Tab-separated table of C-alpha atoms and ligand atoms in Angstrom:
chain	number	residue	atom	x	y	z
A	1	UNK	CA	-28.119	-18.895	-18.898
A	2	UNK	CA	-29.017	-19.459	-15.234
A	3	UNK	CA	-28.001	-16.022	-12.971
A	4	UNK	CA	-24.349	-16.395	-11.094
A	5	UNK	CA	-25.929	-17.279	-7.531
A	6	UNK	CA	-24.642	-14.694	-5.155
A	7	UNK	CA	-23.744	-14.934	-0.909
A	8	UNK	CA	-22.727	-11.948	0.717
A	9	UNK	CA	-20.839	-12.206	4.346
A	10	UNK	CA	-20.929	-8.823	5.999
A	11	UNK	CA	-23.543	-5.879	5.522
A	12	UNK	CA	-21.152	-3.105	6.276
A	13	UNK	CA	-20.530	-0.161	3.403
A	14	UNK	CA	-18.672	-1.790	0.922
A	15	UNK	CA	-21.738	-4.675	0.925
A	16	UNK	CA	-24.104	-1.954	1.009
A	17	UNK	CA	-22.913	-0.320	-2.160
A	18	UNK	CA	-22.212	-3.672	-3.561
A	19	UNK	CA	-25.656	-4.011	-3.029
A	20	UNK	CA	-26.648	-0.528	-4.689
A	21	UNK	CA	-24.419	-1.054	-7.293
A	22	UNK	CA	-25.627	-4.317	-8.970
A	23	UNK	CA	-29.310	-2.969	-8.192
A	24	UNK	CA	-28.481	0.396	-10.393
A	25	UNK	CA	-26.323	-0.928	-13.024
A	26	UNK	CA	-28.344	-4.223	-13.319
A	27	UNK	CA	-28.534	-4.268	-16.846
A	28	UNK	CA	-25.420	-3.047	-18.441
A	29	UNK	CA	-23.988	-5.630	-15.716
A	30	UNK	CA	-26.213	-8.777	-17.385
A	31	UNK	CA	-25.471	-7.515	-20.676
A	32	UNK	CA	-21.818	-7.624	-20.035
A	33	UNK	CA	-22.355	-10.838	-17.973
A	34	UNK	CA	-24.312	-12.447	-20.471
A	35	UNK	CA	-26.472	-13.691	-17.900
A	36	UNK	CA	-27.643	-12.061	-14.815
A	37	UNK	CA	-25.832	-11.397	-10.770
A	38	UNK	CA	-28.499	-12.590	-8.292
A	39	UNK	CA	-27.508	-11.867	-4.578
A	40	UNK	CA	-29.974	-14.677	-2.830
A	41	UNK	CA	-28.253	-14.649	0.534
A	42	UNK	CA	-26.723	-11.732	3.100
A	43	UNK	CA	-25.472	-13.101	5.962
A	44	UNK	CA	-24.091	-10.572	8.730
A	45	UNK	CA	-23.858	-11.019	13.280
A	46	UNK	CA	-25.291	-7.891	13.258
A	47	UNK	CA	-29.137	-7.386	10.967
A	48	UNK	CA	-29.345	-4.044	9.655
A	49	UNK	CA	-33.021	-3.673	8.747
A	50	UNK	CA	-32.910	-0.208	7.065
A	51	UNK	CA	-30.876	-2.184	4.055
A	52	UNK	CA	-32.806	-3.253	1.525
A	53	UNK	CA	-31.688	-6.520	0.089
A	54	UNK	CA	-33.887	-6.776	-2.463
A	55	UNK	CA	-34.833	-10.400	-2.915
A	56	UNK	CA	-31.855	-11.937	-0.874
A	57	UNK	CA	-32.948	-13.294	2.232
A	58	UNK	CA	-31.017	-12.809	5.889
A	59	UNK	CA	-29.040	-14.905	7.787
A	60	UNK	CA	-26.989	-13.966	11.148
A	61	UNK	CA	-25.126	-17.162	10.636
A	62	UNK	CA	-22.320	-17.123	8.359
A	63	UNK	CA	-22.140	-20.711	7.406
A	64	UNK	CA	-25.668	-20.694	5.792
A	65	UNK	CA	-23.586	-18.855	2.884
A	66	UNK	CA	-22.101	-22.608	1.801
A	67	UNK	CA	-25.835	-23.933	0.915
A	68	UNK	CA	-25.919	-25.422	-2.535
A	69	UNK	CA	-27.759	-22.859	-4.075
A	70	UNK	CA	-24.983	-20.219	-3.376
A	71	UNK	CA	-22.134	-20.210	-6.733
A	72	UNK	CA	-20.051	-17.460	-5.332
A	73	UNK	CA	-18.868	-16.426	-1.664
A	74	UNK	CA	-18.483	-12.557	-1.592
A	75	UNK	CA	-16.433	-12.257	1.841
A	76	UNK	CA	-16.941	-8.713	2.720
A	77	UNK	CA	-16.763	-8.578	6.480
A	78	UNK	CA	-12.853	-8.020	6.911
A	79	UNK	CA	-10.745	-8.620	10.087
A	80	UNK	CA	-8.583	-12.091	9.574
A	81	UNK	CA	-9.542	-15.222	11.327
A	82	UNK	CA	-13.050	-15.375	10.734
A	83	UNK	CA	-12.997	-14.312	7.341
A	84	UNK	CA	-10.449	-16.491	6.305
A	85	UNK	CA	-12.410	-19.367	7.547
A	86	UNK	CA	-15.167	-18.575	5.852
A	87	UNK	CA	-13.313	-18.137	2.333
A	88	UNK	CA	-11.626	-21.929	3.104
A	89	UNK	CA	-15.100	-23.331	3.681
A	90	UNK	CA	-16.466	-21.972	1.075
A	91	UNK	CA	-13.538	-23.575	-1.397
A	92	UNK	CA	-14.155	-26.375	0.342
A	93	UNK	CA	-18.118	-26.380	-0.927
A	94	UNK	CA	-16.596	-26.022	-4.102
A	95	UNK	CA	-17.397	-22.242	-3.996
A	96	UNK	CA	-15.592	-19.423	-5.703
A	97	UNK	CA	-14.982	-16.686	-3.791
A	98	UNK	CA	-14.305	-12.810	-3.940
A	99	UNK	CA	-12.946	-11.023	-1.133
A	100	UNK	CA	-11.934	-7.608	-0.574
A	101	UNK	CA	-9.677	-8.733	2.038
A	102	UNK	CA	-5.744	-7.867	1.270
A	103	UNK	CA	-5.072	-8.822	4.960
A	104	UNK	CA	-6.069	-12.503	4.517
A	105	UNK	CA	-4.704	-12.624	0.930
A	106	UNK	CA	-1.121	-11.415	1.602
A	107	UNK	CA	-0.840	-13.344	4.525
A	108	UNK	CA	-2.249	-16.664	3.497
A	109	UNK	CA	-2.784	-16.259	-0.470
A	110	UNK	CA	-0.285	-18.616	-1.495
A	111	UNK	CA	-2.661	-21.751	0.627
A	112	UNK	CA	-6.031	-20.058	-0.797
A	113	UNK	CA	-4.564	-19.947	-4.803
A	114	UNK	CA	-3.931	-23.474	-4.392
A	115	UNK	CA	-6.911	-24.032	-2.631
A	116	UNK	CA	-9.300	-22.403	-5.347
A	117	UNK	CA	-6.515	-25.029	-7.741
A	118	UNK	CA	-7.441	-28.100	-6.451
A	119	UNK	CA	-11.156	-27.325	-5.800
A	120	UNK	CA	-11.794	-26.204	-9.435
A	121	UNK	CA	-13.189	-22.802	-8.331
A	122	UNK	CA	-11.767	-19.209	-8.520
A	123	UNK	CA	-10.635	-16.619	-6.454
A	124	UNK	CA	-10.754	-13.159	-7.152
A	125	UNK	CA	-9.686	-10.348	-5.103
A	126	UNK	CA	-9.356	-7.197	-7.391
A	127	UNK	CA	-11.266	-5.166	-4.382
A	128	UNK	CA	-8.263	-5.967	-1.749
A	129	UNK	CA	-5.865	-3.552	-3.548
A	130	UNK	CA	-6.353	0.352	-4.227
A	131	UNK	CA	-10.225	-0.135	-3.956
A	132	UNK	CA	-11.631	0.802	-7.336
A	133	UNK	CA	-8.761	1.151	-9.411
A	134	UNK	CA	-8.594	-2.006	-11.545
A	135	UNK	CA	-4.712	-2.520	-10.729
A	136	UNK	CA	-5.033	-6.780	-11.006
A	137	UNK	CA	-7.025	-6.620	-13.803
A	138	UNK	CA	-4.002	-4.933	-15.080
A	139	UNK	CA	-1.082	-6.386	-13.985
A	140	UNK	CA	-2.387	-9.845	-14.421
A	141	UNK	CA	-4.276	-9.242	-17.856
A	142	UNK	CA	-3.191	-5.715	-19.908
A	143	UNK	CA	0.510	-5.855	-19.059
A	144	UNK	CA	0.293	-9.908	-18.961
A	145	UNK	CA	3.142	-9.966	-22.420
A	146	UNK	CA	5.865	-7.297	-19.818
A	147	UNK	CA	8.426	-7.921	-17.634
A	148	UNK	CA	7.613	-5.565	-15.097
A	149	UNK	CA	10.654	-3.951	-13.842
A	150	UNK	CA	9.761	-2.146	-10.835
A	151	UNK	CA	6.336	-0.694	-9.056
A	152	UNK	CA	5.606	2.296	-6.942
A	153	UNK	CA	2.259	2.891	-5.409
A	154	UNK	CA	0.372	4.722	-3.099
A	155	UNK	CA	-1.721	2.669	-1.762
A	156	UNK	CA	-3.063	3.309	1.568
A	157	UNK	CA	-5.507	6.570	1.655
A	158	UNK	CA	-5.447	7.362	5.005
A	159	UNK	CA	-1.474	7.817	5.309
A	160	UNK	CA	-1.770	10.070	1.896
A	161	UNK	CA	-4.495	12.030	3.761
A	162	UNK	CA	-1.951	12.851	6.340
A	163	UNK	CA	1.222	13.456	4.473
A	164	UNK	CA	-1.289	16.235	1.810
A	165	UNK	CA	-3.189	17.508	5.134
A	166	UNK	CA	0.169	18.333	6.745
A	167	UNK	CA	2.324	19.471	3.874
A	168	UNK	CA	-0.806	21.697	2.603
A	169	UNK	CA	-2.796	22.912	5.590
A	170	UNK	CA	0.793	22.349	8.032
A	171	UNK	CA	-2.160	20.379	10.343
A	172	UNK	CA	-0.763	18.319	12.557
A	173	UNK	CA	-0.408	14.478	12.267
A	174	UNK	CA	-3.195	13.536	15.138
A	175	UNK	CA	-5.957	16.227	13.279
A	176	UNK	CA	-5.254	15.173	10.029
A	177	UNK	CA	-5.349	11.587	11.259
A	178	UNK	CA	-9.022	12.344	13.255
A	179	UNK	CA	-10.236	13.985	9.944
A	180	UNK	CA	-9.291	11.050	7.720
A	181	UNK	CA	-10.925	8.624	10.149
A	182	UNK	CA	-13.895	10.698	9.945
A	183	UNK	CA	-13.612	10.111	6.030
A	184	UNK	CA	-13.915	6.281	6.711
A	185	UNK	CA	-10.978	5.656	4.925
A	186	UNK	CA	-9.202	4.142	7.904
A	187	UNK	CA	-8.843	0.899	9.215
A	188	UNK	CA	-10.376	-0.154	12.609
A	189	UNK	CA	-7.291	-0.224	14.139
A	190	UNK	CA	-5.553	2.867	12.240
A	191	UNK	CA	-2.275	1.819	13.415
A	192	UNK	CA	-2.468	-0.641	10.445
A	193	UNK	CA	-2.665	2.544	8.453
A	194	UNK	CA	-0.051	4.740	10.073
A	195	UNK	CA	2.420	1.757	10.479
A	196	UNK	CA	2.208	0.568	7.088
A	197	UNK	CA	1.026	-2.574	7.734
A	198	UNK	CA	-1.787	-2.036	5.112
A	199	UNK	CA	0.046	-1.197	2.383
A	200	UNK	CA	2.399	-3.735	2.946
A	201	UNK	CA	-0.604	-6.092	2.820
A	202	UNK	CA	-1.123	-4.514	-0.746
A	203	UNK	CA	2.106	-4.190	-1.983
A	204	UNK	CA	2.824	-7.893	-1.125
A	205	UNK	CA	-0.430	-8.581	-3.439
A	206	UNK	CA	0.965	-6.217	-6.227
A	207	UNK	CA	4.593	-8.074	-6.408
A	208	UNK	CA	3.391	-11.308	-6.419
A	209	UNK	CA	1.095	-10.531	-9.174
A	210	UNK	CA	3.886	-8.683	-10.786
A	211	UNK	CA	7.153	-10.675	-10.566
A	212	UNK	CA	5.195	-14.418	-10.157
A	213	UNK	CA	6.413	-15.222	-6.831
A	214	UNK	CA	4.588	-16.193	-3.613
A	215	UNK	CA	3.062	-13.867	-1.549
A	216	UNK	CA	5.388	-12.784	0.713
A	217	UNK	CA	4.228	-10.771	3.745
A	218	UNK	CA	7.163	-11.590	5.516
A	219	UNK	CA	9.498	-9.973	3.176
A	220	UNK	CA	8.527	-6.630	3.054
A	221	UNK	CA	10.267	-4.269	4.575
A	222	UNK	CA	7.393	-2.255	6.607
A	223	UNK	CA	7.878	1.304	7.788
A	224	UNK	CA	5.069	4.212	8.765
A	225	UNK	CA	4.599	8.059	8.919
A	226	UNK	CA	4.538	8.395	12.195
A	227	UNK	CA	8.067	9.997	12.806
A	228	UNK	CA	7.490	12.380	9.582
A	229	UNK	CA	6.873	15.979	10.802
A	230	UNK	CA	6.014	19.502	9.331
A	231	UNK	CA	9.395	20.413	9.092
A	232	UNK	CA	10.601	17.448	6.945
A	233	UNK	CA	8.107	18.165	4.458
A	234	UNK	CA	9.204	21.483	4.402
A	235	UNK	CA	12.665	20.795	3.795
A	236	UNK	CA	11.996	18.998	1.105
A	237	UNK	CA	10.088	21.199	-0.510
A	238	UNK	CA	12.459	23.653	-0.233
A	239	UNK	CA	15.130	20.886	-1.804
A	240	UNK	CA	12.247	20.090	-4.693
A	241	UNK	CA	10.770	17.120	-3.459
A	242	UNK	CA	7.070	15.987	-1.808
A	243	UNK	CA	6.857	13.280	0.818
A	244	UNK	CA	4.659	10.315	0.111
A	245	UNK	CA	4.305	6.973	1.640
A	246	UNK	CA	5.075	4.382	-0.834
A	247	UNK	CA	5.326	0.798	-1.805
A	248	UNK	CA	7.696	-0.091	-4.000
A	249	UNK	CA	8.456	-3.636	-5.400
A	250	UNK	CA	11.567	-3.597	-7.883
A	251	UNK	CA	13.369	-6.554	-9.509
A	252	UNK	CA	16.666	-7.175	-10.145
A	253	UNK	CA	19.243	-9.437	-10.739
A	254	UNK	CA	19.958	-9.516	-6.724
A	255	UNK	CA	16.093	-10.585	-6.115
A	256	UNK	CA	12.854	-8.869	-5.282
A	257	UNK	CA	12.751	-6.130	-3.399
A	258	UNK	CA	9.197	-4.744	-1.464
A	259	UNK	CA	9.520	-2.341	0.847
A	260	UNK	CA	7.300	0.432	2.187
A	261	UNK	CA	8.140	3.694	3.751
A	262	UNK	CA	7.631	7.334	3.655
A	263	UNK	CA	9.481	8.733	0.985
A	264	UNK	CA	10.832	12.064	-1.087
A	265	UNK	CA	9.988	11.748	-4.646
A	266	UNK	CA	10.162	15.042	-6.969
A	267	UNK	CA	7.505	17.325	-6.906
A	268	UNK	CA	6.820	17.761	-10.552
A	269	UNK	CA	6.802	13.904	-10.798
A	270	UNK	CA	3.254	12.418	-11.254
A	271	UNK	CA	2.458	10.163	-7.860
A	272	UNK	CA	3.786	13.863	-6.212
A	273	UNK	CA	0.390	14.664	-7.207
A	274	UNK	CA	-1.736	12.362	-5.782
A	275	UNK	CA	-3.323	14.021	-3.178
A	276	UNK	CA	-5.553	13.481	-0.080
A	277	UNK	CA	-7.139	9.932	-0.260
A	278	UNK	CA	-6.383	8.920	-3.388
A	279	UNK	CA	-4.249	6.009	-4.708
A	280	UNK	CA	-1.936	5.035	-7.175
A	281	UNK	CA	0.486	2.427	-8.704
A	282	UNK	CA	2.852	3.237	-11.397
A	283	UNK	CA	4.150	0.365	-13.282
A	284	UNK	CA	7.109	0.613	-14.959
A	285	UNK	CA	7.372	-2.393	-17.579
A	286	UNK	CA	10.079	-3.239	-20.351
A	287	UNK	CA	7.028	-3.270	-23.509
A	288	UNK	CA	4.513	-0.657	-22.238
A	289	UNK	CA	6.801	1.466	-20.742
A	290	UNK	CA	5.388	3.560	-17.528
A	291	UNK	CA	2.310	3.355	-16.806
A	292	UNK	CA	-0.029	4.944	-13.727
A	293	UNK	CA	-2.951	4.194	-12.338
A	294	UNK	CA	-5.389	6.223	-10.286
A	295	UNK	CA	-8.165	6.286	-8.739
A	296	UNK	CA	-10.024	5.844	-5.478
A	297	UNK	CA	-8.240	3.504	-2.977
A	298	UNK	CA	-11.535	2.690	-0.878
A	299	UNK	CA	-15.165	3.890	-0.369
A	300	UNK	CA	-18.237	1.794	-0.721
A	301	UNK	CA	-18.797	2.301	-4.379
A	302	UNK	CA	-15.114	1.909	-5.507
A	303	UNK	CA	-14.912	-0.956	-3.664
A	304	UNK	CA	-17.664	-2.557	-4.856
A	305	UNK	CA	-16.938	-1.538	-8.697
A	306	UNK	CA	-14.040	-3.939	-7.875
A	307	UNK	CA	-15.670	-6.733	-6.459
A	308	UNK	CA	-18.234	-6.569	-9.559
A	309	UNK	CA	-15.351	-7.019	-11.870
A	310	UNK	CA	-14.387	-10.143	-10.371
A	311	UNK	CA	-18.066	-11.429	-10.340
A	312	UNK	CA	-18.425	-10.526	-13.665
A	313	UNK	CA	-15.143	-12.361	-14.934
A	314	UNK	CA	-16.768	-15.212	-12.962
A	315	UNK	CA	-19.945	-15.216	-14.507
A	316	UNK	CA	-18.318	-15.377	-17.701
A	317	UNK	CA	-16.080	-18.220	-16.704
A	318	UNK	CA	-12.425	-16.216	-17.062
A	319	UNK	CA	-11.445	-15.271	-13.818
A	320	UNK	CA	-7.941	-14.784	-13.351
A	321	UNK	CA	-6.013	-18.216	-12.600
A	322	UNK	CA	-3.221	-16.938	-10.906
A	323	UNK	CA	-0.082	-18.006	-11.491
A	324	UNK	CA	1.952	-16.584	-8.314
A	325	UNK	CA	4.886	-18.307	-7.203
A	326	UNK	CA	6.010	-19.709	-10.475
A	327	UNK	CA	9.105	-17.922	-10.385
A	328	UNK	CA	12.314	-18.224	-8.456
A	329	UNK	CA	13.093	-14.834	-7.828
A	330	UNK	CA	14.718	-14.580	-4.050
A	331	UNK	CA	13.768	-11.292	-1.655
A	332	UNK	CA	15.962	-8.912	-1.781
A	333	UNK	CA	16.627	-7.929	2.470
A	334	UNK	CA	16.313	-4.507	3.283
A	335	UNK	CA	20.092	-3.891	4.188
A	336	UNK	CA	20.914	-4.879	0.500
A	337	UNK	CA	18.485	-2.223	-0.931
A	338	UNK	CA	20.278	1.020	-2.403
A	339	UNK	CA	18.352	4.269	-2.649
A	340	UNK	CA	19.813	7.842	-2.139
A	341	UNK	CA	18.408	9.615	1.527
A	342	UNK	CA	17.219	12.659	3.217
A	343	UNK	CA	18.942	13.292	6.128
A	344	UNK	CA	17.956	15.372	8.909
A	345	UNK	CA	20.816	16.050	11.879
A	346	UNK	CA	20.132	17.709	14.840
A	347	UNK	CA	23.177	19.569	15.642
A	348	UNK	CA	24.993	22.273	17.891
A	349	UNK	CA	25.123	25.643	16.209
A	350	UNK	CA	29.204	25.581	15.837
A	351	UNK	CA	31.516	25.788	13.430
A	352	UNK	CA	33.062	22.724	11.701
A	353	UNK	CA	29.843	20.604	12.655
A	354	UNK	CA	28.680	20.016	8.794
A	355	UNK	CA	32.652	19.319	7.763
A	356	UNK	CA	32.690	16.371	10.281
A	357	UNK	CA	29.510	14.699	9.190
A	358	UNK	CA	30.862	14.996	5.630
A	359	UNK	CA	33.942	13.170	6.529
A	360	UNK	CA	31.638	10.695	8.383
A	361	UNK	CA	29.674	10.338	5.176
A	362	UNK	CA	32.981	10.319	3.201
A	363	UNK	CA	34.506	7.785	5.056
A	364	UNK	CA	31.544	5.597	4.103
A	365	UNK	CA	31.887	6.309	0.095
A	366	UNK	CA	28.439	7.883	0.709
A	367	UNK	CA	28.249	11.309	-1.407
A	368	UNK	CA	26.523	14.681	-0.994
A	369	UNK	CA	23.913	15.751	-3.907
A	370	UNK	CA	22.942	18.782	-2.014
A	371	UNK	CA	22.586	20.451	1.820
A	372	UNK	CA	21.020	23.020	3.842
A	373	UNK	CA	22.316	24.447	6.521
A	374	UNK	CA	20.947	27.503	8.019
A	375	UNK	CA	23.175	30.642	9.138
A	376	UNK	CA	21.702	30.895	12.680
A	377	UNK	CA	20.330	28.627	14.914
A	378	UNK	CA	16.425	27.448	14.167
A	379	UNK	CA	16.023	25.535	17.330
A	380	UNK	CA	17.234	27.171	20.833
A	381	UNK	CA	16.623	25.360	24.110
A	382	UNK	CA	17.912	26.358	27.466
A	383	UNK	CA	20.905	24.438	27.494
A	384	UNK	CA	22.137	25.067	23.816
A	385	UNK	CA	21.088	26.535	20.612
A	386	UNK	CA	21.166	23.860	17.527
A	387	UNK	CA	20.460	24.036	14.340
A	388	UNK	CA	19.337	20.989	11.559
A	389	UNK	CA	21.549	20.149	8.657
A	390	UNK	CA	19.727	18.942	5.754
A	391	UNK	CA	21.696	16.511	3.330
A	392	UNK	CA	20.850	14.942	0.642
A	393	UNK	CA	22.941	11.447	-0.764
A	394	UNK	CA	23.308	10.152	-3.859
A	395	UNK	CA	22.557	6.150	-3.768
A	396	UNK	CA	24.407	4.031	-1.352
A	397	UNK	CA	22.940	0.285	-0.004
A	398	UNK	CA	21.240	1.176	3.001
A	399	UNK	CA	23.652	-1.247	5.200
A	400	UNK	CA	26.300	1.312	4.509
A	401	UNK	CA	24.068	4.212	5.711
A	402	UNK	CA	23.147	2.795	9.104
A	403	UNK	CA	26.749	2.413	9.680
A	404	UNK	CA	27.897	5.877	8.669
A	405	UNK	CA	24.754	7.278	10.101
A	406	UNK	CA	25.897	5.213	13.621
A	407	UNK	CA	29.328	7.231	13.531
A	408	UNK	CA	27.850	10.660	12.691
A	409	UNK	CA	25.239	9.773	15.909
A	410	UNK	CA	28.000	9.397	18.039
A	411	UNK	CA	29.301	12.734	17.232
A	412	UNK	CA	29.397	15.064	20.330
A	413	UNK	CA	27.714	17.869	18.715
A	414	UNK	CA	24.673	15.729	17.589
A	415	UNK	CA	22.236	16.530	20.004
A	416	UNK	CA	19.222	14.389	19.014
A	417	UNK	CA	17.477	11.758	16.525
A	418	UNK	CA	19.039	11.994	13.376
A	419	UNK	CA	15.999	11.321	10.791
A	420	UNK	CA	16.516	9.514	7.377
A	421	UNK	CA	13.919	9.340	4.681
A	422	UNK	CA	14.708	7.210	1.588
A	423	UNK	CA	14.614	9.062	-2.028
A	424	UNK	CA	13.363	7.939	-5.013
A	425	UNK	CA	13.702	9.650	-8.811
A	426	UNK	CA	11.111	7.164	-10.257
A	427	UNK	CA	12.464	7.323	-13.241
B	1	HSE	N1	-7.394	1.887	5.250
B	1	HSE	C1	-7.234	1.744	3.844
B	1	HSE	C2	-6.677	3.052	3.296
B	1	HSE	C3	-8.530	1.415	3.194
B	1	HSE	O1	-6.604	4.026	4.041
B	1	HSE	O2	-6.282	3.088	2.144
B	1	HSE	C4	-8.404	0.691	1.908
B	1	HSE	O3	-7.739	-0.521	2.002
């Protein structure tokens, strides 16, 4: 058979280890191909000579990628506008494409699926969540006969690297932030990381794939680690938990919930132990049962490993047609959710404090799984020693706790932020 005809935009890492990649694994690739991968065109703004391209030529400009000799777009140079113009030319050439890009697929994935529909070509973007872990391979092929009832993931490496750097080494969130970047893990602007924006980009993939709905950006609930300190993880330590940050995407009868936020899950509980930069999803289904996958999240060669997958399904003709938005599910808002919560209240060291918050809490139907309250004060300041109670809720929608936690705030004995961090059993 004549070789799958490959363009490559961008000549940053991940296309350099794409590159290495289908060089060193050329063979078992064809074999598995049944015919061979032939990169015949790089095209990048900015040459890097010391790359070898082997026998693709060079192009600065992008749009020599949509030349009739080129079968398959590999869009590899990130950002949003420009890439995303490039992936709806290429469609338009009646070119499949293969992007790593979750920002452009989340945002505008339910236009390109129907593009790569009415062009006859396909899309595959396996590389755009939890880099080399083959997570919509799975959901879309191996757990194609479930109903997937809910999904929790950790899915963006950098924010992990914080949360196991602090809670490990007690670093600090702007060191363990520099020495993640230094990893190349994060994003150019890491506020994408920090802020959750990129794994809402992800999990907005994941529950589309999952539930068959539209991608919908818009509907997750976004939250990041920024406001998580040393002493929360220690508290919940001491309480039994770990603090990740984690998408979740859960159906019920109400709708579709996605929402991503820091989070205390039990320690002895699997994605507990996912550590440093790596990812995971665990997909709880109503055939399979729970299942977890792990692996790297990014990197040049996981990355790639992904993007070859897709290739490969397109060289063989069965790429994934998805079928996202085929189902009427509604989003489930934020204020509707229900998950039990950490609580953190900053409060004057006097008696009767804790008894007032309980009423508080009481008063909203919320209950109390468990507390700490130390004897003596933790935190002194000129003006007043305080101390922090820890509680811990059983589930309540989180409507209810903004309004209880509103009353306790008010509360002249609360002498700062009070911080909440959802919990999860994930079981
Ligand atoms: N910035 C991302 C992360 C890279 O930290 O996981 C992979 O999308």
């Amino acid at each position: 058979m004549d070789p799958l005809r490959i363009g490559i935009a961008g000549l940053g890492t991940v296309a350099q280890g794409l590159l290495e990649i289908l060089h060193a694994n050329s063979s078992e690739i064809t074999r598995r191909a049944g015919r061979s991968l032939s990169v015949v065109r790089v095209a990048s703004r900015s040459p890097k000579p010391s790359v070898d391209l082997g026998t693709a030529d060079f192009s600065t400009d992008l749009s020599t990628l949509h030349d009739a000799d080129i079968d398959v777009v590999v869009e590899l140079i990130g950002g949003e506008d420009t890439a995303l113009q490039l992936v709806r030319d290429a469609m338009a050439h009646k070119q499949s494409v293969v992007t790593a890009n979750k920002a452009i697929i989340a945002r505008h994935g339910n236009e390109l699926v129907a593009d790569a529909g009415r062009e006859g070509v396909m899309l595959g973007f396996e590389a755009a969540v939890a880099g080399g872990v083959p997570i919509v391979n799975a959901l879309t092929r191996g757990m194609v006969g479930n109903r997937v009832q809910w999904i929790a993931g950790i899915i963006n490496g950098t924010s992990n690297y914080i949360l196991t750097a602090m809670a490990d080494h007690g670093s600090t969130f702007a060191a363990a932030l520099q020495e993640a970047q230094g990893l190349g893990y994060a994003e150019a602007d890491p506020a994408f990381d920090v802020e959750g924006v990129d794994a809402a980009h992800k999990l907005t993939i994941l529950a589309a794939l999952a539930f068959d709905t539209d991608f919908r950006f818009d509907a997750v609930y976004t939250e990041g680690i920024t406001h998580i300190t040393t002493e929360d993880i220690e508290y919940a330590r001491e309480l039994g938990y770990a603090i990740k940050h984690l998408g979740i995407a859960r159906s019920s009868q109400d709708g579709i919930e996605a929402r991503v936020h820091p989070c205390l899950i039990p320690r002895n509980c699997m994605l507990a132990n996912v550590d440093d930069v790596m990812n995971a999803v665990l997909v709880h289904a109503d055939a399979a049962g729970p299942t977890l996958y792990y692996g790297a999240g990014a990197g040049a060669r996981p990355t790639a490993s992904a993007v070859i997958a897709d290739l490969v399904a397109m060289a063989r003709g069965d790429a994934v047609d998805f079928k996202v938005g085929g189902a009427d599910h509604g989003a489930l808002n934020m204020e509707q959710v229900e998950t039990a919560y950490y609580l953190r209240v900053p409060s004057l060291d006097e008696p009767g404090v804790f008894a007032r918050v309980a009423t508080i809490l009481s008063e909203h139907a919320i209950s109390i799984e468990g507390a700490i309250q130390r004897e003596r004060a933790v935190h002194v300041d000129t003006s007043a020693s305080w101390v922090p109670i820890i509680i811990l809720t059983h589930r309540v929608r989180e409507h209810v706790m903004t309004s209880a936690l509103k009353a306790v705030q008010a509360l002249p004995e609360i002498v700062g932020e009070i911080m909440r961090i959802r919990v999860e059993q994930l079981d």
